[in-house]
Amino acid sequence: MKAKLIVLGGGAAGLMASCAAARVLEEPGAVLVLEGNEKRGRKLLATGNGRCNLTNLHAAPEHFLGDSKALPPLLFAYTPARIRSIFDAMGLETVADGEGRVYPRSMQAASVLAALVREAEQCGVVFQTGKNVVSAVRTETGFRFVCADGSAFTSRACVLAAGGAASPKLSLGEGGYALARSLGHSVTALYPALTSVLCEKSRRTLRPLSGVRVSASVSLYAGETLLAASDPGEKSEVLFSENGVSGISVFDLTAKAYRVLAGTGGCTLRLDLLPDHTESQIAAYLRRVREEYGTSPAGDLLLGLLPMQIGWALVREAGADPNAAAASLPEDRLLKIARLAKCWEFPVTGTRGFENAQITAGGVPMREVDPMTMRSRITPDLYLAGELLDVHGCCGGYNLHFAWASGHAAGTAAARALLEERL
Ligand SMILES: Cc1cc2nc3c(=O)[nH]c(=O)nc-3n(C[C@H](O)[C@H](O)[C@H](O)COP(=O)(O)OP(=O)(O)OC[C@H]3O[C@@H](n4cnc5c(N)ncnc54)[C@H](O)[C@@H]3O)c2cc1C
């Protein structure tokens, strides 16, 4: 089968690229999307816990990591307002929360996927699903793709948007890196990012905390060297499990310190459970409660400030018996509890890997594409978009923002080039 433009990958970036290209070409059947799964946009449906945090009002270059130096032209062209207006034009209204995270008004990722598919089909995009492309070759006249089922497709131009290595169950194995390599691109080392960290902490501490959520500031240290931290004054959710810690603030640390975390460990996660309080304020609070409620268990001393399980864990970690009467808690233990509430340390042993990661750090270097058009600087008529590029962001809608922006830029530029050639 033949098409003018083949978009390889029917995820966020590929769907957006196909819509943009079809709007320019205005020719039914000119754009063909090859998607390896039976369903399009599987990962998109899982985003934002099913609500799809599709961009962020603060999406600007400083919120992106990896090979992001080349990003400003793309991000200045695709502001959050422009991304919202692209969806608005598709009939999908969006709303922003207090922290700038933008969601569809319906709060359903399914609406975002349905709006993209409706737009693509309305503009004459053709979809072939269940087409796992195993070979991509640049020919004299364009591209030839062969799928695992033996079917073959040719096109004049290609947008490669086959995604990354994160959460492979929601996409297709290892993403588009092998295809990018076979089309002449390089791929930097790949790391899981936005994922949970595994911690070396006694089962006695972690097990009772499993499932407990708390708002905290987090930081990551190698010895006394700060590797990454929550933004000053920021506190967001930390979630404990039996063998580690996750939650937005921890995910964000893994986006910033992915290389160190992939190594042999040797770093420590520090939680400030009460960023709005000083250590001496906490100690004063503990003394007051100890005096007033001396007969109740020491484990309950912090119940007015923190989830109960955490209060008990801190008392235990300070070397005191949480079941003993609060009045019996010695001053040195009380001071230790106050110190732990401000700096609770968890030696890190690694991360939960690609299986549980939301995004891949690393990929095709941005310098191998033109950042305005996403056109390959290496292979003619090839455009790249989305997670397979070496750009990633923290939690909050930045990664989808990049998928939409790069996909729209790639689709538009590929279609314009095809029109100029009058093929
Ligand atoms: C659980 C989870 C929650 C997330 N939540 C958010 C969020 O709320 N906000 C946010 O900004 N980001 C979020 N992300 C990240 C976001 O999903 C990605 O940044 C985004 O999906 C990347 O888009 P993409 O099109 O590059 O890749 P994908 O969406 O992965 O699409 C790539 C597509 O290509 C197909 N494909 C791959 N190889 C082949 C092949 N050989 N042949 C044919 N097809 C192929 C795949 O099946 C897939 O459909 C989340 C990620 C996960 C895993």
Short mmCIF file of N, CA and C in Angstrom, two decimals, residues 230-344:
data_model
loop_
_atom_site.label_atom_id
_atom_site.label_comp_id
_atom_site.label_asym_id
_atom_site.label_seq_id
_atom_site.Cartn_x
_atom_site.Cartn_y
_atom_site.Cartn_z
N SER A 230 13.02 19.10 45.15
CA SER A 230 11.76 19.76 44.78
C SER A 230 12.06 21.24 44.64
N ASP A 231 11.27 21.94 43.84
CA ASP A 231 11.45 23.39 43.74
C ASP A 231 11.26 24.00 45.12
N PRO A 232 12.00 25.11 45.43
CA PRO A 232 11.88 25.71 46.77
C PRO A 232 10.42 26.00 47.12
N GLY A 233 10.05 25.62 48.30
CA GLY A 233 8.69 25.90 48.77
C GLY A 233 7.66 24.91 48.25
N GLU A 234 8.06 24.06 47.28
CA GLU A 234 7.09 23.13 46.71
C GLU A 234 6.98 21.89 47.58
N LYS A 235 5.76 21.47 47.82
CA LYS A 235 5.59 20.17 48.46
C LYS A 235 4.51 19.45 47.69
N SER A 236 4.78 18.22 47.36
CA SER A 236 3.72 17.46 46.72
C SER A 236 3.76 16.04 47.24
N GLU A 237 2.91 15.24 46.67
CA GLU A 237 2.62 13.96 47.31
C GLU A 237 3.75 12.95 47.22
N VAL A 238 3.97 12.28 48.35
CA VAL A 238 4.87 11.14 48.40
C VAL A 238 4.01 9.95 48.79
N LEU A 239 4.23 8.83 48.11
CA LEU A 239 3.44 7.63 48.39
C LEU A 239 4.40 6.51 48.77
N PHE A 240 4.16 5.87 49.91
CA PHE A 240 5.05 4.78 50.35
C PHE A 240 4.55 3.44 49.86
N SER A 241 5.52 2.55 49.58
CA SER A 241 5.15 1.17 49.31
C SER A 241 6.04 0.28 50.17
N GLU A 242 5.90 -1.04 50.03
CA GLU A 242 6.66 -1.95 50.91
C GLU A 242 8.15 -1.89 50.68
N ASN A 243 8.53 -1.46 49.45
CA ASN A 243 9.97 -1.47 49.17
C ASN A 243 10.50 -0.14 48.64
N GLY A 244 9.69 0.89 48.72
CA GLY A 244 10.20 2.16 48.21
C GLY A 244 9.22 3.30 48.34
N VAL A 245 9.48 4.34 47.56
CA VAL A 245 8.70 5.56 47.64
C VAL A 245 8.40 6.05 46.24
N SER A 246 7.18 6.56 46.04
CA SER A 246 6.84 7.15 44.74
C SER A 246 6.05 8.44 44.99
N GLY A 247 5.23 8.82 44.02
CA GLY A 247 4.50 10.09 44.14
C GLY A 247 5.15 11.14 43.27
N ILE A 248 4.40 12.21 43.00
CA ILE A 248 4.85 13.20 42.02
C ILE A 248 6.24 13.75 42.34
N SER A 249 6.47 14.11 43.62
CA SER A 249 7.77 14.75 43.91
C SER A 249 8.92 13.77 43.72
N VAL A 250 8.70 12.50 44.04
CA VAL A 250 9.76 11.50 43.85
C VAL A 250 9.95 11.24 42.35
N PHE A 251 8.84 11.14 41.61
CA PHE A 251 8.94 10.95 40.15
C PHE A 251 9.80 12.07 39.55
N ASP A 252 9.53 13.30 40.00
CA ASP A 252 10.28 14.42 39.42
C ASP A 252 11.78 14.32 39.70
N LEU A 253 12.13 13.80 40.88
CA LEU A 253 13.56 13.62 41.16
C LEU A 253 14.17 12.63 40.19
N THR A 254 13.40 11.60 39.82
CA THR A 254 13.95 10.59 38.90
C THR A 254 14.08 11.17 37.49
N ALA A 255 13.31 12.22 37.19
CA ALA A 255 13.46 12.88 35.88
C ALA A 255 14.74 13.72 35.87
N LYS A 256 15.11 14.24 37.05
CA LYS A 256 16.28 15.12 37.12
C LYS A 256 17.57 14.33 37.33
N ALA A 257 17.52 13.28 38.13
CA ALA A 257 18.76 12.57 38.51
C ALA A 257 18.78 11.16 37.93
N TYR A 258 18.26 11.00 36.71
CA TYR A 258 18.09 9.65 36.15
C TYR A 258 19.41 8.89 35.99
N ARG A 259 20.48 9.62 35.65
CA ARG A 259 21.76 8.91 35.42
C ARG A 259 22.29 8.32 36.73
N VAL A 260 22.28 9.13 37.79
CA VAL A 260 22.79 8.66 39.08
C VAL A 260 21.96 7.49 39.57
N LEU A 261 20.64 7.61 39.41
CA LEU A 261 19.77 6.57 39.94
C LEU A 261 19.93 5.25 39.19
N ALA A 262 20.35 5.34 37.93
CA ALA A 262 20.53 4.11 37.16
C ALA A 262 21.83 3.42 37.55
N GLY A 263 22.72 4.13 38.26
CA GLY A 263 24.01 3.57 38.65
C GLY A 263 23.87 2.63 39.84
N THR A 264 24.94 2.52 40.57
CA THR A 264 24.94 1.51 41.64
C THR A 264 24.25 2.01 42.90
N GLY A 265 23.63 3.14 42.84
CA GLY A 265 22.96 3.65 44.04
C GLY A 265 23.88 4.61 44.76
N GLY A 266 23.98 4.47 46.07
CA GLY A 266 24.87 5.33 46.84
C GLY A 266 24.25 6.69 47.09
N CYS A 267 22.98 6.85 46.76
CA CYS A 267 22.37 8.15 47.08
C CYS A 267 21.23 7.96 48.09
N THR A 268 20.85 9.07 48.66
CA THR A 268 19.87 9.03 49.74
C THR A 268 18.75 10.03 49.47
N LEU A 269 17.54 9.55 49.65
CA LEU A 269 16.38 10.41 49.51
C LEU A 269 16.09 11.03 50.88
N ARG A 270 15.90 12.35 50.90
CA ARG A 270 15.56 13.00 52.18
C ARG A 270 14.17 13.61 52.06
N LEU A 271 13.34 13.32 53.05
CA LEU A 271 11.99 13.88 53.06
C LEU A 271 11.89 14.94 54.14
N ASP A 272 11.38 16.10 53.77
CA ASP A 272 11.00 17.11 54.76
C ASP A 272 9.49 17.03 54.85
N LEU A 273 9.01 16.38 55.91
CA LEU A 273 7.57 16.10 56.02
C LEU A 273 6.79 17.33 56.44
N LEU A 274 7.48 18.32 56.99
CA LEU A 274 6.79 19.53 57.47
C LEU A 274 7.55 20.77 56.99
N PRO A 275 7.56 21.02 55.68
CA PRO A 275 8.36 22.15 55.17
C PRO A 275 7.92 23.50 55.72
N ASP A 276 6.67 23.60 56.20
CA ASP A 276 6.19 24.88 56.73
C ASP A 276 6.59 25.09 58.19
N HIS A 277 7.22 24.12 58.81
CA HIS A 277 7.61 24.23 60.22
C HIS A 277 9.13 24.13 60.35
N THR A 278 9.67 24.84 61.35
CA THR A 278 11.10 24.65 61.65
C THR A 278 11.21 23.50 62.64
N GLU A 279 12.46 23.01 62.78
CA GLU A 279 12.68 21.90 63.72
C GLU A 279 12.29 22.31 65.14
N SER A 280 12.62 23.56 65.51
CA SER A 280 12.30 23.95 66.89
C SER A 280 10.80 24.13 67.08
N GLN A 281 10.08 24.54 66.03
CA GLN A 281 8.61 24.62 66.16
C GLN A 281 8.03 23.22 66.38
N ILE A 282 8.60 22.24 65.67
CA ILE A 282 8.08 20.87 65.82
C ILE A 282 8.38 20.37 67.24
N ALA A 283 9.60 20.65 67.70
CA ALA A 283 9.97 20.20 69.05
C ALA A 283 9.04 20.85 70.08
N ALA A 284 8.73 22.13 69.90
CA ALA A 284 7.84 22.82 70.85
C ALA A 284 6.45 22.19 70.82
N TYR A 285 5.99 21.85 69.61
CA TYR A 285 4.68 21.21 69.46
C TYR A 285 4.67 19.87 70.21
N LEU A 286 5.76 19.09 70.00
CA LEU A 286 5.83 17.76 70.63
C LEU A 286 5.83 17.88 72.16
N ARG A 287 6.56 18.90 72.65
CA ARG A 287 6.60 19.08 74.12
C ARG A 287 5.21 19.39 74.66
N ARG A 288 4.49 20.27 73.93
CA ARG A 288 3.14 20.65 74.39
C ARG A 288 2.22 19.42 74.43
N VAL A 289 2.26 18.62 73.36
CA VAL A 289 1.37 17.45 73.31
C VAL A 289 1.79 16.43 74.37
N ARG A 290 3.13 16.27 74.55
CA ARG A 290 3.61 15.32 75.56
C ARG A 290 3.08 15.70 76.95
N GLU A 291 3.06 17.01 77.20
CA GLU A 291 2.61 17.46 78.52
C GLU A 291 1.10 17.29 78.70
N GLU A 292 0.36 17.65 77.64
CA GLU A 292 -1.12 17.61 77.76
C GLU A 292 -1.68 16.21 77.68
N TYR A 293 -1.05 15.36 76.87
CA TYR A 293 -1.62 14.02 76.64
C TYR A 293 -0.61 12.94 77.01
N GLY A 294 -0.01 13.11 78.17
CA GLY A 294 1.09 12.24 78.61
C GLY A 294 0.72 10.78 78.73
N THR A 295 -0.57 10.47 78.95
CA THR A 295 -0.93 9.05 79.15
C THR A 295 -1.20 8.35 77.81
N SER A 296 -1.37 9.11 76.73
CA SER A 296 -1.65 8.46 75.43
C SER A 296 -0.33 7.98 74.82
N PRO A 297 -0.41 7.07 73.81
CA PRO A 297 0.84 6.50 73.28
C PRO A 297 1.74 7.54 72.62
N ALA A 298 3.03 7.34 72.77
CA ALA A 298 4.00 8.26 72.15
C ALA A 298 3.82 8.31 70.63
N GLY A 299 3.36 7.18 70.05
CA GLY A 299 3.16 7.12 68.60
C GLY A 299 2.16 8.15 68.12
N ASP A 300 1.26 8.59 69.04
CA ASP A 300 0.22 9.55 68.64
C ASP A 300 0.67 11.01 68.76
N LEU A 301 1.92 11.22 69.18
CA LEU A 301 2.37 12.60 69.42
C LEU A 301 2.22 13.51 68.19
N LEU A 302 2.38 12.92 66.99
CA LEU A 302 2.37 13.76 65.78
C LEU A 302 1.04 13.72 65.05
N LEU A 303 0.01 13.14 65.72
CA LEU A 303 -1.23 12.91 64.95
C LEU A 303 -1.89 14.19 64.45
N GLY A 304 -1.57 15.29 65.07
CA GLY A 304 -2.16 16.56 64.62
C GLY A 304 -1.44 17.17 63.42
N LEU A 305 -0.31 16.57 63.05
CA LEU A 305 0.48 17.15 61.96
C LEU A 305 0.65 16.23 60.76
N LEU A 306 0.68 14.93 61.04
CA LEU A 306 1.03 13.98 59.98
C LEU A 306 0.11 12.76 60.03
N PRO A 307 0.03 12.00 58.94
CA PRO A 307 -0.74 10.75 59.00
C PRO A 307 -0.24 9.88 60.16
N MET A 308 -1.18 9.22 60.84
CA MET A 308 -0.85 8.47 62.06
C MET A 308 0.29 7.47 61.86
N GLN A 309 0.25 6.72 60.72
CA GLN A 309 1.27 5.68 60.50
C GLN A 309 2.65 6.32 60.45
N ILE A 310 2.72 7.52 59.91
CA ILE A 310 4.03 8.18 59.80
C ILE A 310 4.50 8.63 61.17
N GLY A 311 3.60 9.15 61.96
CA GLY A 311 3.95 9.55 63.33
C GLY A 311 4.54 8.37 64.09
N TRP A 312 3.88 7.22 64.00
CA TRP A 312 4.37 6.03 64.69
C TRP A 312 5.74 5.61 64.14
N ALA A 313 5.90 5.66 62.83
CA ALA A 313 7.17 5.24 62.23
C ALA A 313 8.31 6.16 62.70
N LEU A 314 8.03 7.47 62.80
CA LEU A 314 9.09 8.40 63.22
C LEU A 314 9.50 8.15 64.67
N VAL A 315 8.52 7.86 65.51
CA VAL A 315 8.84 7.60 66.92
C VAL A 315 9.72 6.34 67.02
N ARG A 316 9.33 5.32 66.24
CA ARG A 316 10.11 4.07 66.22
C ARG A 316 11.53 4.34 65.70
N GLU A 317 11.61 5.10 64.60
CA GLU A 317 12.91 5.41 63.98
C GLU A 317 13.81 6.20 64.94
N ALA A 318 13.17 6.98 65.81
CA ALA A 318 13.96 7.78 66.78
C ALA A 318 14.43 6.93 67.95
N GLY A 319 14.08 5.64 67.92
CA GLY A 319 14.56 4.73 68.96
C GLY A 319 13.68 4.70 70.20
N ALA A 320 12.42 5.18 70.05
CA ALA A 320 11.52 5.16 71.20
C ALA A 320 10.41 4.14 70.95
N ASP A 321 9.71 3.75 72.03
CA ASP A 321 8.62 2.78 71.88
C ASP A 321 7.32 3.56 71.64
N PRO A 322 6.70 3.41 70.46
CA PRO A 322 5.49 4.20 70.19
C PRO A 322 4.31 3.82 71.08
N ASN A 323 4.37 2.60 71.68
CA ASN A 323 3.27 2.19 72.55
C ASN A 323 3.41 2.72 73.97
N ALA A 324 4.61 3.18 74.30
CA ALA A 324 4.83 3.68 75.67
C ALA A 324 4.10 5.01 75.86
N ALA A 325 3.82 5.36 77.10
CA ALA A 325 3.13 6.63 77.38
C ALA A 325 3.98 7.81 76.89
N ALA A 326 3.31 8.79 76.28
CA ALA A 326 4.03 9.94 75.73
C ALA A 326 4.88 10.62 76.79
N ALA A 327 4.36 10.67 78.03
CA ALA A 327 5.09 11.37 79.10
C ALA A 327 6.46 10.76 79.35
N SER A 328 6.61 9.46 79.00
CA SER A 328 7.90 8.80 79.29
C SER A 328 8.95 9.07 78.20
N LEU A 329 8.57 9.80 77.14
CA LEU A 329 9.52 10.04 76.04
C LEU A 329 10.62 11.01 76.48
N PRO A 330 11.88 10.55 76.48
CA PRO A 330 12.96 11.45 76.92
C PRO A 330 13.17 12.60 75.93
N GLU A 331 13.74 13.69 76.43
CA GLU A 331 13.93 14.89 75.60
C GLU A 331 14.79 14.60 74.36
N ASP A 332 15.86 13.77 74.53
CA ASP A 332 16.73 13.53 73.37
C ASP A 332 15.95 12.81 72.26
N ARG A 333 15.04 11.91 72.61
CA ARG A 333 14.22 11.21 71.59
C ARG A 333 13.25 12.20 70.94
N LEU A 334 12.70 13.06 71.76
CA LEU A 334 11.76 14.06 71.22
C LEU A 334 12.47 14.94 70.19
N LEU A 335 13.69 15.34 70.52
CA LEU A 335 14.45 16.16 69.56
C LEU A 335 14.76 15.39 68.30
N LYS A 336 15.02 14.09 68.45
CA LYS A 336 15.33 13.28 67.27
C LYS A 336 14.08 13.16 66.38
N ILE A 337 12.92 13.03 66.99
CA ILE A 337 11.68 12.94 66.19
C ILE A 337 11.51 14.24 65.39
N ALA A 338 11.74 15.37 66.04
CA ALA A 338 11.62 16.67 65.35
C ALA A 338 12.60 16.74 64.18
N ARG A 339 13.82 16.24 64.41
CA ARG A 339 14.84 16.27 63.34
C ARG A 339 14.43 15.36 62.20
N LEU A 340 13.90 14.18 62.54
CA LEU A 340 13.48 13.24 61.48
C LEU A 340 12.33 13.80 60.65
N ALA A 341 11.44 14.52 61.31
CA ALA A 341 10.30 15.09 60.56
C ALA A 341 10.78 16.07 59.50
N LYS A 342 11.93 16.71 59.77
CA LYS A 342 12.51 17.66 58.80
C LYS A 342 13.45 16.97 57.83
N CYS A 343 14.03 15.85 58.23
CA CYS A 343 15.03 15.20 57.36
C CYS A 343 15.01 13.69 57.62
N TRP A 344 14.09 13.02 56.94
CA TRP A 344 13.96 11.57 57.10
C TRP A 344 14.67 10.93 55.92
#
